[in-house]
JSON list of C-alpha atoms in Angstrom, two decimals:
[
{"chain": "P", "resi": 1, "resn": "MET", "atom": "CA", "xyz": [0.00, 0.00, 0.00]},
{"chain": "P", "resi": 2, "resn": "LYS", "atom": "CA", "xyz": [1.25, 3.46, -0.94]},
{"chain": "P", "resi": 3, "resn": "ILE", "atom": "CA", "xyz": [0.61, 6.38, 1.43]},
{"chain": "P", "resi": 4, "resn": "LEU", "atom": "CA", "xyz": [0.77, 10.04, 0.42]},
{"chain": "P", "resi": 5, "resn": "VAL", "atom": "CA", "xyz": [1.34, 12.60, 3.17]},
{"chain": "P", "resi": 6, "resn": "PRO", "atom": "CA", "xyz": [0.98, 16.30, 2.24]},
{"chain": "P", "resi": 7, "resn": "VAL", "atom": "CA", "xyz": [3.15, 18.50, 4.50]},
{"chain": "P", "resi": 8, "resn": "LYS", "atom": "CA", "xyz": [3.56, 22.24, 4.97]},
{"chain": "P", "resi": 9, "resn": "ARG", "atom": "CA", "xyz": [6.38, 24.61, 5.97]},
{"chain": "P", "resi": 10, "resn": "VAL", "atom": "CA", "xyz": [5.27, 26.96, 8.75]},
{"chain": "P", "resi": 11, "resn": "VAL", "atom": "CA", "xyz": [6.78, 29.25, 11.35]},
{"chain": "P", "resi": 12, "resn": "ASP", "atom": "CA", "xyz": [7.99, 27.19, 14.31]},
{"chain": "P", "resi": 13, "resn": "ALA", "atom": "CA", "xyz": [5.21, 26.82, 16.88]},
{"chain": "P", "resi": 14, "resn": "ASN", "atom": "CA", "xyz": [7.45, 28.22, 19.64]},
{"chain": "P", "resi": 15, "resn": "VAL", "atom": "CA", "xyz": [8.22, 31.45, 17.77]},
{"chain": "P", "resi": 16, "resn": "LYS", "atom": "CA", "xyz": [6.19, 34.61, 18.28]},
{"chain": "P", "resi": 17, "resn": "VAL", "atom": "CA", "xyz": [5.10, 35.98, 14.91]},
{"chain": "P", "resi": 18, "resn": "ARG", "atom": "CA", "xyz": [4.78, 39.63, 13.94]},
{"chain": "P", "resi": 19, "resn": "VAL", "atom": "CA", "xyz": [2.86, 41.42, 11.20]},
{"chain": "P", "resi": 20, "resn": "LYS", "atom": "CA", "xyz": [4.64, 43.43, 8.51]},
{"chain": "P", "resi": 21, "resn": "ALA", "atom": "CA", "xyz": [4.50, 47.20, 8.83]},
{"chain": "P", "resi": 22, "resn": "ASP", "atom": "CA", "xyz": [2.33, 47.47, 5.71]},
{"chain": "P", "resi": 23, "resn": "ASN", "atom": "CA", "xyz": [-0.17, 44.87, 7.06]},
{"chain": "P", "resi": 24, "resn": "THR", "atom": "CA", "xyz": [0.15, 42.68, 3.98]},
{"chain": "P", "resi": 25, "resn": "SER", "atom": "CA", "xyz": [1.21, 39.45, 5.74]},
{"chain": "P", "resi": 26, "resn": "VAL", "atom": "CA", "xyz": [3.18, 37.92, 8.57]},
{"chain": "P", "resi": 27, "resn": "ASP", "atom": "CA", "xyz": [6.87, 38.88, 8.61]},
{"chain": "P", "resi": 28, "resn": "THR", "atom": "CA", "xyz": [8.90, 35.65, 8.42]},
{"chain": "P", "resi": 29, "resn": "THR", "atom": "CA", "xyz": [12.30, 37.33, 8.04]},
{"chain": "P", "resi": 30, "resn": "ASN", "atom": "CA", "xyz": [14.90, 35.47, 10.13]},
{"chain": "P", "resi": 31, "resn": "LEU", "atom": "CA", "xyz": [12.21, 33.38, 11.82]},
{"chain": "P", "resi": 32, "resn": "LYS", "atom": "CA", "xyz": [12.77, 29.68, 12.47]},
{"chain": "P", "resi": 33, "resn": "MET", "atom": "CA", "xyz": [10.65, 27.57, 10.13]},
{"chain": "P", "resi": 34, "resn": "ALA", "atom": "CA", "xyz": [9.51, 24.01, 10.80]},
{"chain": "P", "resi": 35, "resn": "LEU", "atom": "CA", "xyz": [7.31, 21.14, 9.68]},
{"chain": "P", "resi": 36, "resn": "ASN", "atom": "CA", "xyz": [3.69, 21.86, 10.60]},
{"chain": "P", "resi": 37, "resn": "PRO", "atom": "CA", "xyz": [3.04, 19.94, 13.88]},
{"chain": "P", "resi": 38, "resn": "PHE", "atom": "CA", "xyz": [-0.11, 18.23, 12.56]},
{"chain": "P", "resi": 39, "resn": "CYS", "atom": "CA", "xyz": [1.78, 17.20, 9.41]},
{"chain": "P", "resi": 40, "resn": "GLU", "atom": "CA", "xyz": [4.49, 15.73, 11.63]},
{"chain": "P", "resi": 41, "resn": "ILE", "atom": "CA", "xyz": [1.85, 13.55, 13.31]},
{"chain": "P", "resi": 42, "resn": "ALA", "atom": "CA", "xyz": [0.59, 12.47, 9.88]},
{"chain": "P", "resi": 43, "resn": "VAL", "atom": "CA", "xyz": [4.12, 11.48, 8.79]},
{"chain": "P", "resi": 44, "resn": "GLU", "atom": "CA", "xyz": [4.60, 9.52, 12.03]},
{"chain": "P", "resi": 45, "resn": "GLU", "atom": "CA", "xyz": [1.37, 7.60, 11.50]},
{"chain": "P", "resi": 46, "resn": "ALA", "atom": "CA", "xyz": [2.28, 6.75, 7.91]},
{"chain": "P", "resi": 47, "resn": "VAL", "atom": "CA", "xyz": [5.73, 5.54, 8.97]},
{"chain": "P", "resi": 48, "resn": "ARG", "atom": "CA", "xyz": [4.19, 3.40, 11.74]},
{"chain": "P", "resi": 49, "resn": "LEU", "atom": "CA", "xyz": [1.86, 1.79, 9.19]},
{"chain": "P", "resi": 50, "resn": "LYS", "atom": "CA", "xyz": [4.89, 0.98, 7.05]},
{"chain": "P", "resi": 51, "resn": "GLU", "atom": "CA", "xyz": [6.83, -0.40, 10.01]},
{"chain": "P", "resi": 52, "resn": "SER", "atom": "CA", "xyz": [3.88, -2.65, 10.90]},
{"chain": "P", "resi": 53, "resn": "GLY", "atom": "CA", "xyz": [3.87, -4.08, 7.37]},
{"chain": "P", "resi": 54, "resn": "VAL", "atom": "CA", "xyz": [0.60, -2.45, 6.33]},
{"chain": "P", "resi": 55, "resn": "ALA", "atom": "CA", "xyz": [2.19, 0.07, 3.93]},
{"chain": "P", "resi": 56, "resn": "THR", "atom": "CA", "xyz": [5.01, -0.45, 1.46]},
{"chain": "P", "resi": 57, "resn": "GLU", "atom": "CA", "xyz": [5.91, 3.18, 0.66]},
{"chain": "P", "resi": 58, "resn": "VAL", "atom": "CA", "xyz": [5.45, 6.58, 2.27]},
{"chain": "P", "resi": 59, "resn": "ILE", "atom": "CA", "xyz": [5.64, 9.64, 0.02]},
{"chain": "P", "resi": 60, "resn": "VAL", "atom": "CA", "xyz": [5.59, 13.21, 1.33]},
{"chain": "P", "resi": 61, "resn": "VAL", "atom": "CA", "xyz": [4.50, 16.07, -0.91]},
{"chain": "P", "resi": 62, "resn": "SER", "atom": "CA", "xyz": [4.62, 19.83, -0.41]},
{"chain": "P", "resi": 63, "resn": "VAL", "atom": "CA", "xyz": [3.71, 22.91, -2.41]},
{"chain": "P", "resi": 64, "resn": "GLY", "atom": "CA", "xyz": [5.75, 26.09, -2.18]},
{"chain": "P", "resi": 65, "resn": "ALA", "atom": "CA", "xyz": [9.05, 27.81, -2.81]},
{"chain": "P", "resi": 66, "resn": "LYS", "atom": "CA", "xyz": [12.40, 26.02, -2.87]},
{"chain": "P", "resi": 67, "resn": "ALA", "atom": "CA", "xyz": [12.73, 26.41, 0.91]},
{"chain": "P", "resi": 68, "resn": "VAL", "atom": "CA", "xyz": [10.07, 23.74, 1.54]},
{"chain": "P", "resi": 69, "resn": "GLN", "atom": "CA", "xyz": [12.63, 21.12, 0.55]},
{"chain": "P", "resi": 70, "resn": "GLU", "atom": "CA", "xyz": [14.08, 21.55, 4.04]},
{"chain": "P", "resi": 71, "resn": "GLN", "atom": "CA", "xyz": [10.82, 20.27, 5.56]},
{"chain": "P", "resi": 72, "resn": "LEU", "atom": "CA", "xyz": [10.57, 17.50, 2.97]},
{"chain": "P", "resi": 73, "resn": "ARG", "atom": "CA", "xyz": [14.05, 16.31, 4.00]},
{"chain": "P", "resi": 74, "resn": "THR", "atom": "CA", "xyz": [12.92, 16.47, 7.64]},
{"chain": "P", "resi": 75, "resn": "ALA", "atom": "CA", "xyz": [9.93, 14.27, 6.82]},
{"chain": "P", "resi": 76, "resn": "MET", "atom": "CA", "xyz": [12.22, 11.78, 5.06]},
{"chain": "P", "resi": 77, "resn": "ALA", "atom": "CA", "xyz": [14.51, 11.79, 8.10]},
{"chain": "P", "resi": 78, "resn": "LEU", "atom": "CA", "xyz": [11.44, 10.79, 10.12]},
{"chain": "P", "resi": 79, "resn": "GLY", "atom": "CA", "xyz": [10.95, 7.77, 7.86]},
{"chain": "P", "resi": 80, "resn": "ALA", "atom": "CA", "xyz": [9.29, 8.79, 4.58]},
{"chain": "P", "resi": 81, "resn": "ASP", "atom": "CA", "xyz": [10.76, 7.04, 1.53]},
{"chain": "P", "resi": 82, "resn": "ARG", "atom": "CA", "xyz": [10.68, 9.84, -1.02]},
{"chain": "P", "resi": 83, "resn": "ALA", "atom": "CA", "xyz": [9.37, 13.34, -1.58]},
{"chain": "P", "resi": 84, "resn": "ILE", "atom": "CA", "xyz": [7.61, 15.40, -4.22]},
{"chain": "P", "resi": 85, "resn": "HIS", "atom": "CA", "xyz": [8.07, 19.18, -4.33]},
{"chain": "P", "resi": 86, "resn": "ILE", "atom": "CA", "xyz": [5.57, 21.19, -6.40]},
{"chain": "P", "resi": 87, "resn": "GLU", "atom": "CA", "xyz": [7.54, 24.40, -6.78]},
{"chain": "P", "resi": 88, "resn": "THR", "atom": "CA", "xyz": [5.74, 27.75, -6.86]},
{"chain": "P", "resi": 89, "resn": "ASP", "atom": "CA", "xyz": [6.39, 31.14, -5.32]},
{"chain": "P", "resi": 90, "resn": "GLU", "atom": "CA", "xyz": [2.69, 31.95, -5.11]},
{"chain": "P", "resi": 91, "resn": "GLU", "atom": "CA", "xyz": [0.70, 31.72, -1.87]},
{"chain": "P", "resi": 92, "resn": "LEU", "atom": "CA", "xyz": [-1.96, 29.20, -2.81]},
{"chain": "P", "resi": 93, "resn": "VAL", "atom": "CA", "xyz": [-5.34, 28.75, -1.12]},
{"chain": "P", "resi": 94, "resn": "PRO", "atom": "CA", "xyz": [-6.55, 25.30, 0.06]},
{"chain": "P", "resi": 95, "resn": "LEU", "atom": "CA", "xyz": [-8.64, 24.66, -3.06]},
{"chain": "P", "resi": 96, "resn": "SER", "atom": "CA", "xyz": [-5.63, 25.19, -5.31]},
{"chain": "P", "resi": 97, "resn": "ILE", "atom": "CA", "xyz": [-3.53, 22.90, -3.12]},
{"chain": "P", "resi": 98, "resn": "ALA", "atom": "CA", "xyz": [-6.26, 20.25, -3.31]},
{"chain": "P", "resi": 99, "resn": "LYS", "atom": "CA", "xyz": [-6.32, 20.46, -7.12]},
{"chain": "P", "resi": 100, "resn": "LEU", "atom": "CA", "xyz": [-2.55, 19.95, -7.26]},
{"chain": "P", "resi": 101, "resn": "LEU", "atom": "CA", "xyz": [-2.75, 16.99, -4.89]},
{"chain": "P", "resi": 102, "resn": "LYS", "atom": "CA", "xyz": [-5.47, 15.47, -7.07]},
{"chain": "P", "resi": 103, "resn": "ALA", "atom": "CA", "xyz": [-3.07, 15.66, -10.01]},
{"chain": "P", "resi": 104, "resn": "VAL", "atom": "CA", "xyz": [-0.35, 14.00, -7.93]},
{"chain": "P", "resi": 105, "resn": "GLN", "atom": "CA", "xyz": [-2.78, 11.26, -6.94]},
{"chain": "P", "resi": 106, "resn": "GLU", "atom": "CA", "xyz": [-3.59, 10.59, -10.59]},
{"chain": "P", "resi": 107, "resn": "LYS", "atom": "CA", "xyz": [0.12, 9.90, -11.14]},
{"chain": "P", "resi": 108, "resn": "GLU", "atom": "CA", "xyz": [0.87, 8.02, -7.91]},
{"chain": "P", "resi": 109, "resn": "GLN", "atom": "CA", "xyz": [-2.40, 6.12, -7.35]},
{"chain": "P", "resi": 110, "resn": "ALA", "atom": "CA", "xyz": [-1.93, 6.02, -3.57]},
{"chain": "P", "resi": 111, "resn": "GLN", "atom": "CA", "xyz": [-4.29, 3.91, -1.46]},
{"chain": "P", "resi": 112, "resn": "LEU", "atom": "CA", "xyz": [-4.27, 6.32, 1.48]},
{"chain": "P", "resi": 113, "resn": "PHE", "atom": "CA", "xyz": [-3.82, 10.05, 2.07]},
{"chain": "P", "resi": 114, "resn": "ILE", "atom": "CA", "xyz": [-2.90, 11.13, 5.61]},
{"chain": "P", "resi": 115, "resn": "PHE", "atom": "CA", "xyz": [-3.12, 14.87, 6.30]},
{"chain": "P", "resi": 116, "resn": "GLY", "atom": "CA", "xyz": [-2.58, 16.94, 9.39]},
{"chain": "P", "resi": 117, "resn": "LYS", "atom": "CA", "xyz": [-6.05, 18.27, 10.21]},
{"chain": "P", "resi": 118, "resn": "GLN", "atom": "CA", "xyz": [-4.85, 21.87, 9.65]},
{"chain": "P", "resi": 119, "resn": "SER", "atom": "CA", "xyz": [-1.77, 24.07, 9.44]},
{"chain": "P", "resi": 120, "resn": "ILE", "atom": "CA", "xyz": [-0.93, 26.31, 12.38]},
{"chain": "P", "resi": 121, "resn": "ASP", "atom": "CA", "xyz": [-0.57, 29.39, 10.18]},
{"chain": "P", "resi": 122, "resn": "GLY", "atom": "CA", "xyz": [-3.77, 29.50, 8.11]},
{"chain": "P", "resi": 123, "resn": "ASP", "atom": "CA", "xyz": [-5.79, 27.22, 10.45]},
{"chain": "P", "resi": 124, "resn": "ASN", "atom": "CA", "xyz": [-8.16, 26.58, 7.55]},
{"chain": "P", "resi": 125, "resn": "ASN", "atom": "CA", "xyz": [-8.82, 22.86, 8.07]},
{"chain": "P", "resi": 126, "resn": "GLN", "atom": "CA", "xyz": [-10.00, 22.59, 4.44]},
{"chain": "P", "resi": 127, "resn": "THR", "atom": "CA", "xyz": [-7.50, 20.91, 2.13]},
{"chain": "P", "resi": 128, "resn": "GLY", "atom": "CA", "xyz": [-8.20, 17.28, 3.06]},
{"chain": "P", "resi": 129, "resn": "GLN", "atom": "CA", "xyz": [-11.95, 17.75, 2.76]},
{"chain": "P", "resi": 130, "resn": "MET", "atom": "CA", "xyz": [-11.61, 19.55, -0.57]},
{"chain": "P", "resi": 131, "resn": "LEU", "atom": "CA", "xyz": [-9.39, 16.78, -1.97]},
{"chain": "P", "resi": 132, "resn": "ALA", "atom": "CA", "xyz": [-11.97, 14.21, -0.87]},
{"chain": "P", "resi": 133, "resn": "ALA", "atom": "CA", "xyz": [-14.65, 16.12, -2.79]},
{"chain": "P", "resi": 134, "resn": "LEU", "atom": "CA", "xyz": [-12.49, 16.45, -5.91]},
{"chain": "P", "resi": 135, "resn": "THR", "atom": "CA", "xyz": [-11.46, 12.77, -5.96]},
{"chain": "P", "resi": 136, "resn": "ASP", "atom": "CA", "xyz": [-14.74, 11.33, -4.62]},
{"chain": "P", "resi": 137, "resn": "MET", "atom": "CA", "xyz": [-12.77, 9.43, -1.97]},
{"chain": "P", "resi": 138, "resn": "PRO", "atom": "CA", "xyz": [-14.23, 8.63, 1.48]},
{"chain": "P", "resi": 139, "resn": "GLN", "atom": "CA", "xyz": [-12.82, 10.73, 4.30]},
{"chain": "P", "resi": 140, "resn": "ALA", "atom": "CA", "xyz": [-12.46, 10.74, 8.08]},
{"chain": "P", "resi": 141, "resn": "THR", "atom": "CA", "xyz": [-11.33, 13.91, 9.84]},
{"chain": "P", "resi": 142, "resn": "PHE", "atom": "CA", "xyz": [-9.87, 14.60, 13.31]},
{"chain": "P", "resi": 143, "resn": "ALA", "atom": "CA", "xyz": [-8.55, 11.04, 13.65]},
{"chain": "P", "resi": 144, "resn": "SER", "atom": "CA", "xyz": [-7.28, 9.87, 17.05]},
{"chain": "P", "resi": 145, "resn": "GLU", "atom": "CA", "xyz": [-6.88, 6.21, 16.01]},
{"chain": "P", "resi": 146, "resn": "VAL", "atom": "CA", "xyz": [-6.29, 4.56, 12.63]},
{"chain": "P", "resi": 147, "resn": "LYS", "atom": "CA", "xyz": [-6.45, 0.83, 11.83]},
{"chain": "P", "resi": 148, "resn": "VAL", "atom": "CA", "xyz": [-6.05, -0.70, 8.36]},
{"chain": "P", "resi": 149, "resn": "ASP", "atom": "CA", "xyz": [-7.39, -4.17, 7.66]},
{"chain": "P", "resi": 150, "resn": "GLY", "atom": "CA", "xyz": [-6.99, -5.32, 4.09]},
{"chain": "P", "resi": 151, "resn": "ASP", "atom": "CA", "xyz": [-8.84, -2.93, 1.80]},
{"chain": "P", "resi": 152, "resn": "MET", "atom": "CA", "xyz": [-10.74, -1.30, 4.68]},
{"chain": "P", "resi": 153, "resn": "ILE", "atom": "CA", "xyz": [-9.71, 1.37, 7.17]},
{"chain": "P", "resi": 154, "resn": "THR", "atom": "CA", "xyz": [-11.27, 2.04, 10.58]},
{"chain": "P", "resi": 155, "resn": "VAL", "atom": "CA", "xyz": [-10.86, 5.53, 12.01]},
{"chain": "P", "resi": 156, "resn": "THR", "atom": "CA", "xyz": [-11.82, 6.83, 15.44]},
{"chain": "P", "resi": 157, "resn": "ARG", "atom": "CA", "xyz": [-12.71, 10.53, 15.23]},
{"chain": "P", "resi": 158, "resn": "GLU", "atom": "CA", "xyz": [-12.75, 13.14, 17.96]},
{"chain": "P", "resi": 159, "resn": "ILE", "atom": "CA", "xyz": [-16.06, 15.01, 17.86]},
{"chain": "P", "resi": 160, "resn": "ASP", "atom": "CA", "xyz": [-17.80, 17.45, 20.20]},
{"chain": "P", "resi": 161, "resn": "GLY", "atom": "CA", "xyz": [-19.88, 14.74, 21.85]},
{"chain": "P", "resi": 162, "resn": "GLY", "atom": "CA", "xyz": [-17.06, 12.22, 22.29]},
{"chain": "P", "resi": 163, "resn": "LEU", "atom": "CA", "xyz": [-15.69, 9.67, 19.81]},
{"chain": "P", "resi": 164, "resn": "GLN", "atom": "CA", "xyz": [-17.07, 8.43, 16.50]},
{"chain": "P", "resi": 165, "resn": "THR", "atom": "CA", "xyz": [-15.81, 5.32, 14.69]},
{"chain": "P", "resi": 166, "resn": "LEU", "atom": "CA", "xyz": [-15.99, 5.11, 10.90]},
{"chain": "P", "resi": 167, "resn": "LYS", "atom": "CA", "xyz": [-15.14, 2.20, 8.61]},
{"chain": "P", "resi": 168, "resn": "MET", "atom": "CA", "xyz": [-14.32, 3.05, 4.99]},
{"chain": "P", "resi": 169, "resn": "PRO", "atom": "CA", "xyz": [-13.01, 1.33, 1.87]},
{"chain": "P", "resi": 170, "resn": "LEU", "atom": "CA", "xyz": [-9.62, 2.27, 0.46]},
{"chain": "P", "resi": 171, "resn": "PRO", "atom": "CA", "xyz": [-8.49, 4.48, -1.20]},
{"chain": "P", "resi": 172, "resn": "ALA", "atom": "CA", "xyz": [-9.42, 7.03, 1.47]},
{"chain": "P", "resi": 173, "resn": "ILE", "atom": "CA", "xyz": [-8.41, 10.32, 3.05]},
{"chain": "P", "resi": 174, "resn": "VAL", "atom": "CA", "xyz": [-7.71, 10.78, 6.76]},
{"chain": "P", "resi": 175, "resn": "THR", "atom": "CA", "xyz": [-6.89, 14.02, 8.58]},
{"chain": "P", "resi": 176, "resn": "VAL", "atom": "CA", "xyz": [-5.24, 13.53, 11.96]},
{"chain": "P", "resi": 177, "resn": "ASP", "atom": "CA", "xyz": [-5.60, 15.18, 15.36]},
{"chain": "P", "resi": 178, "resn": "LEU", "atom": "CA", "xyz": [-3.07, 15.80, 18.13]},
{"chain": "P", "resi": 179, "resn": "ARG", "atom": "CA", "xyz": [-3.80, 12.69, 20.16]},
{"chain": "P", "resi": 180, "resn": "LEU", "atom": "CA", "xyz": [-3.16, 10.17, 17.38]},
{"chain": "P", "resi": 181, "resn": "ASN", "atom": "CA", "xyz": [0.51, 9.66, 18.25]},
{"chain": "P", "resi": 182, "resn": "GLU", "atom": "CA", "xyz": [3.72, 11.21, 19.56]},
{"chain": "P", "resi": 183, "resn": "PRO", "atom": "CA", "xyz": [6.11, 11.96, 16.65]},
{"chain": "P", "resi": 184, "resn": "ARG", "atom": "CA", "xyz": [9.64, 10.61, 16.94]},
{"chain": "P", "resi": 185, "resn": "TYR", "atom": "CA", "xyz": [12.80, 12.67, 16.78]},
{"chain": "P", "resi": 186, "resn": "ALA", "atom": "CA", "xyz": [14.96, 12.38, 13.68]},
{"chain": "P", "resi": 187, "resn": "SER", "atom": "CA", "xyz": [18.27, 10.70, 14.52]},
{"chain": "P", "resi": 188, "resn": "LEU", "atom": "CA", "xyz": [21.52, 11.95, 13.02]},
{"chain": "P", "resi": 189, "resn": "PRO", "atom": "CA", "xyz": [22.00, 8.81, 10.86]},
{"chain": "P", "resi": 190, "resn": "ASN", "atom": "CA", "xyz": [18.46, 9.21, 9.48]},
{"chain": "P", "resi": 191, "resn": "ILE", "atom": "CA", "xyz": [19.07, 12.90, 8.77]},
{"chain": "P", "resi": 192, "resn": "MET", "atom": "CA", "xyz": [22.13, 11.92, 6.74]},
{"chain": "P", "resi": 193, "resn": "LYS", "atom": "CA", "xyz": [20.20, 9.17, 4.92]},
{"chain": "P", "resi": 194, "resn": "ALA", "atom": "CA", "xyz": [17.41, 11.65, 4.09]},
{"chain": "P", "resi": 195, "resn": "LYS", "atom": "CA", "xyz": [19.86, 13.71, 2.03]},
{"chain": "P", "resi": 196, "resn": "ARG", "atom": "CA", "xyz": [20.21, 10.78, -0.37]},
{"chain": "P", "resi": 197, "resn": "LYS", "atom": "CA", "xyz": [16.53, 9.90, -0.67]},
{"chain": "P", "resi": 198, "resn": "PRO", "atom": "CA", "xyz": [14.71, 10.84, -3.92]},
{"chain": "P", "resi": 199, "resn": "LEU", "atom": "CA", "xyz": [13.13, 14.28, -4.10]},
{"chain": "P", "resi": 200, "resn": "ASP", "atom": "CA", "xyz": [11.24, 14.99, -7.32]},
{"chain": "P", "resi": 201, "resn": "ILE", "atom": "CA", "xyz": [10.67, 18.62, -8.29]},
{"chain": "P", "resi": 202, "resn": "MET", "atom": "CA", "xyz": [7.81, 19.62, -10.55]},
{"chain": "P", "resi": 203, "resn": "THR", "atom": "CA", "xyz": [5.81, 22.72, -11.38]},
{"chain": "P", "resi": 204, "resn": "VAL", "atom": "CA", "xyz": [2.11, 23.51, -11.56]},
{"chain": "P", "resi": 205, "resn": "ALA", "atom": "CA", "xyz": [2.42, 23.40, -15.36]},
{"chain": "P", "resi": 206, "resn": "ASP", "atom": "CA", "xyz": [3.99, 19.93, -15.21]},
{"chain": "P", "resi": 207, "resn": "LEU", "atom": "CA", "xyz": [0.85, 18.66, -13.50]},
{"chain": "P", "resi": 208, "resn": "GLY", "atom": "CA", "xyz": [-1.41, 20.28, -16.09]},
{"chain": "P", "resi": 209, "resn": "VAL", "atom": "CA", "xyz": [-3.47, 22.09, -13.47]},
{"chain": "P", "resi": 210, "resn": "SER", "atom": "CA", "xyz": [-5.10, 25.45, -14.18]},
{"chain": "P", "resi": 211, "resn": "LEU", "atom": "CA", "xyz": [-5.41, 27.55, -11.02]},
{"chain": "P", "resi": 212, "resn": "LYS", "atom": "CA", "xyz": [-7.62, 30.57, -10.39]},
{"chain": "P", "resi": 213, "resn": "THR", "atom": "CA", "xyz": [-7.55, 33.31, -7.76]},
{"chain": "P", "resi": 214, "resn": "HIS", "atom": "CA", "xyz": [-10.36, 32.43, -5.37]},
{"chain": "P", "resi": 215, "resn": "GLN", "atom": "CA", "xyz": [-9.73, 35.00, -2.67]},
{"chain": "P", "resi": 216, "resn": "THR", "atom": "CA", "xyz": [-7.61, 38.05, -1.88]},
{"chain": "P", "resi": 217, "resn": "VAL", "atom": "CA", "xyz": [-6.09, 39.00, 1.47]},
{"chain": "P", "resi": 218, "resn": "ILE", "atom": "CA", "xyz": [-7.02, 42.62, 2.13]},
{"chain": "P", "resi": 219, "resn": "SER", "atom": "CA", "xyz": [-4.97, 43.11, 5.29]},
{"chain": "P", "resi": 220, "resn": "VAL", "atom": "CA", "xyz": [-3.36, 41.26, 8.17]},
{"chain": "P", "resi": 221, "resn": "THR", "atom": "CA", "xyz": [-3.49, 42.76, 11.66]},
{"chain": "P", "resi": 222, "resn": "PRO", "atom": "CA", "xyz": [-2.32, 41.45, 15.04]},
{"chain": "P", "resi": 223, "resn": "PRO", "atom": "CA", "xyz": [-4.94, 40.65, 17.68]},
{"chain": "P", "resi": 224, "resn": "VAL", "atom": "CA", "xyz": [-5.82, 43.33, 20.21]},
{"chain": "P", "resi": 225, "resn": "GLU", "atom": "CA", "xyz": [-3.59, 43.05, 23.25]},
{"chain": "P", "resi": 226, "resn": "ARG", "atom": "CA", "xyz": [-5.40, 41.80, 26.33]},
{"chain": "P", "resi": 227, "resn": "LYS", "atom": "CA", "xyz": [-5.35, 43.90, 29.45]},
{"chain": "P", "resi": 228, "resn": "ALA", "atom": "CA", "xyz": [-3.70, 42.49, 32.54]},
{"chain": "P", "resi": 229, "resn": "GLY", "atom": "CA", "xyz": [-6.03, 40.74, 34.96]},
{"chain": "P", "resi": 230, "resn": "ILE", "atom": "CA", "xyz": [-6.61, 41.65, 38.59]},
{"chain": "P", "resi": 231, "resn": "MET", "atom": "CA", "xyz": [-6.82, 39.62, 41.78]},
{"chain": "P", "resi": 232, "resn": "VAL", "atom": "CA", "xyz": [-9.99, 39.77, 43.86]},
{"chain": "P", "resi": 233, "resn": "SER", "atom": "CA", "xyz": [-10.26, 38.96, 47.53]},
{"chain": "P", "resi": 234, "resn": "SER", "atom": "CA", "xyz": [-13.48, 36.99, 47.50]},
{"chain": "P", "resi": 235, "resn": "VAL", "atom": "CA", "xyz": [-16.19, 35.36, 45.39]},
{"chain": "P", "resi": 236, "resn": "GLU", "atom": "CA", "xyz": [-18.49, 38.24, 46.26]},
{"chain": "P", "resi": 237, "resn": "ALA", "atom": "CA", "xyz": [-15.97, 40.74, 44.86]},
{"chain": "P", "resi": 238, "resn": "LEU", "atom": "CA", "xyz": [-15.64, 38.64, 41.69]},
{"chain": "P", "resi": 239, "resn": "VAL", "atom": "CA", "xyz": [-19.41, 38.52, 41.18]},
{"chain": "P", "resi": 240, "resn": "ASP", "atom": "CA", "xyz": [-19.66, 42.27, 41.77]},
{"chain": "P", "resi": 241, "resn": "LYS", "atom": "CA", "xyz": [-17.06, 43.03, 39.11]},
{"chain": "P", "resi": 242, "resn": "LEU", "atom": "CA", "xyz": [-18.59, 40.61, 36.61]},
{"chain": "P", "resi": 243, "resn": "LYS", "atom": "CA", "xyz": [-21.98, 42.21, 37.16]},
{"chain": "P", "resi": 244, "resn": "ASN", "atom": "CA", "xyz": [-21.14, 45.90, 37.43]},
{"chain": "P", "resi": 245, "resn": "GLU", "atom": "CA", "xyz": [-17.87, 46.31, 35.49]},
{"chain": "P", "resi": 246, "resn": "ALA", "atom": "CA", "xyz": [-17.72, 43.54, 32.88]},
{"chain": "P", "resi": 247, "resn": "LYS", "atom": "CA", "xyz": [-21.54, 43.38, 32.72]},
{"chain": "P", "resi": 248, "resn": "VAL", "atom": "CA", "xyz": [-21.50, 39.72, 31.69]},
{"chain": "P", "resi": 249, "resn": "ILE", "atom": "CA", "xyz": [-23.98, 38.55, 34.34]}
]
């Protein structure tokens, strides 16, 4: 079984981001970049499926500028077998990414897609669902447990009311949540091996995909700074402030 894992390059989760002075986007100058944490969980799950004998090959794919090859090499150091880089300098929206992944799927014919449920920069949580719609593949989102049995996959989903278990035929699409697994650290030998693993570079034109502009970012602004809290001496004082100052009760 072949598994495709789309991954994204994002600002490291431990770094505080800042907005550019002209409010056009986030300023990433000199910021540490990393593999999106949810994508890291997806890679780990795919590698575990390979280690258990369920999968035969794990392929990571990313869309973006040349710099994303760093994260593709990281994913291969974590256990992926090869990588595909769709090179473009444009900031693409989830629908465009889904169209490109559909074209990759037509070439690779993978039996399973494993996504992170969302990226920590856009927080859109859309690409996996859009790819499922474009390819007419069954999907399970927010996965906290994944089991493959022959040509069927059973996924436990985290939902508002608790847990939901779905059973679907392959090929299928799964987007993973935080509690699915704990990603491993890349060892130095595996980092060195990753440098020699295949990394195919292609363009949007190579895939024969025609992309349109679906939305335009008007401005990016930082959130309003929260005021410092205060300590109250009693429950009565808290209720008084909530009622008379905050006016929430």
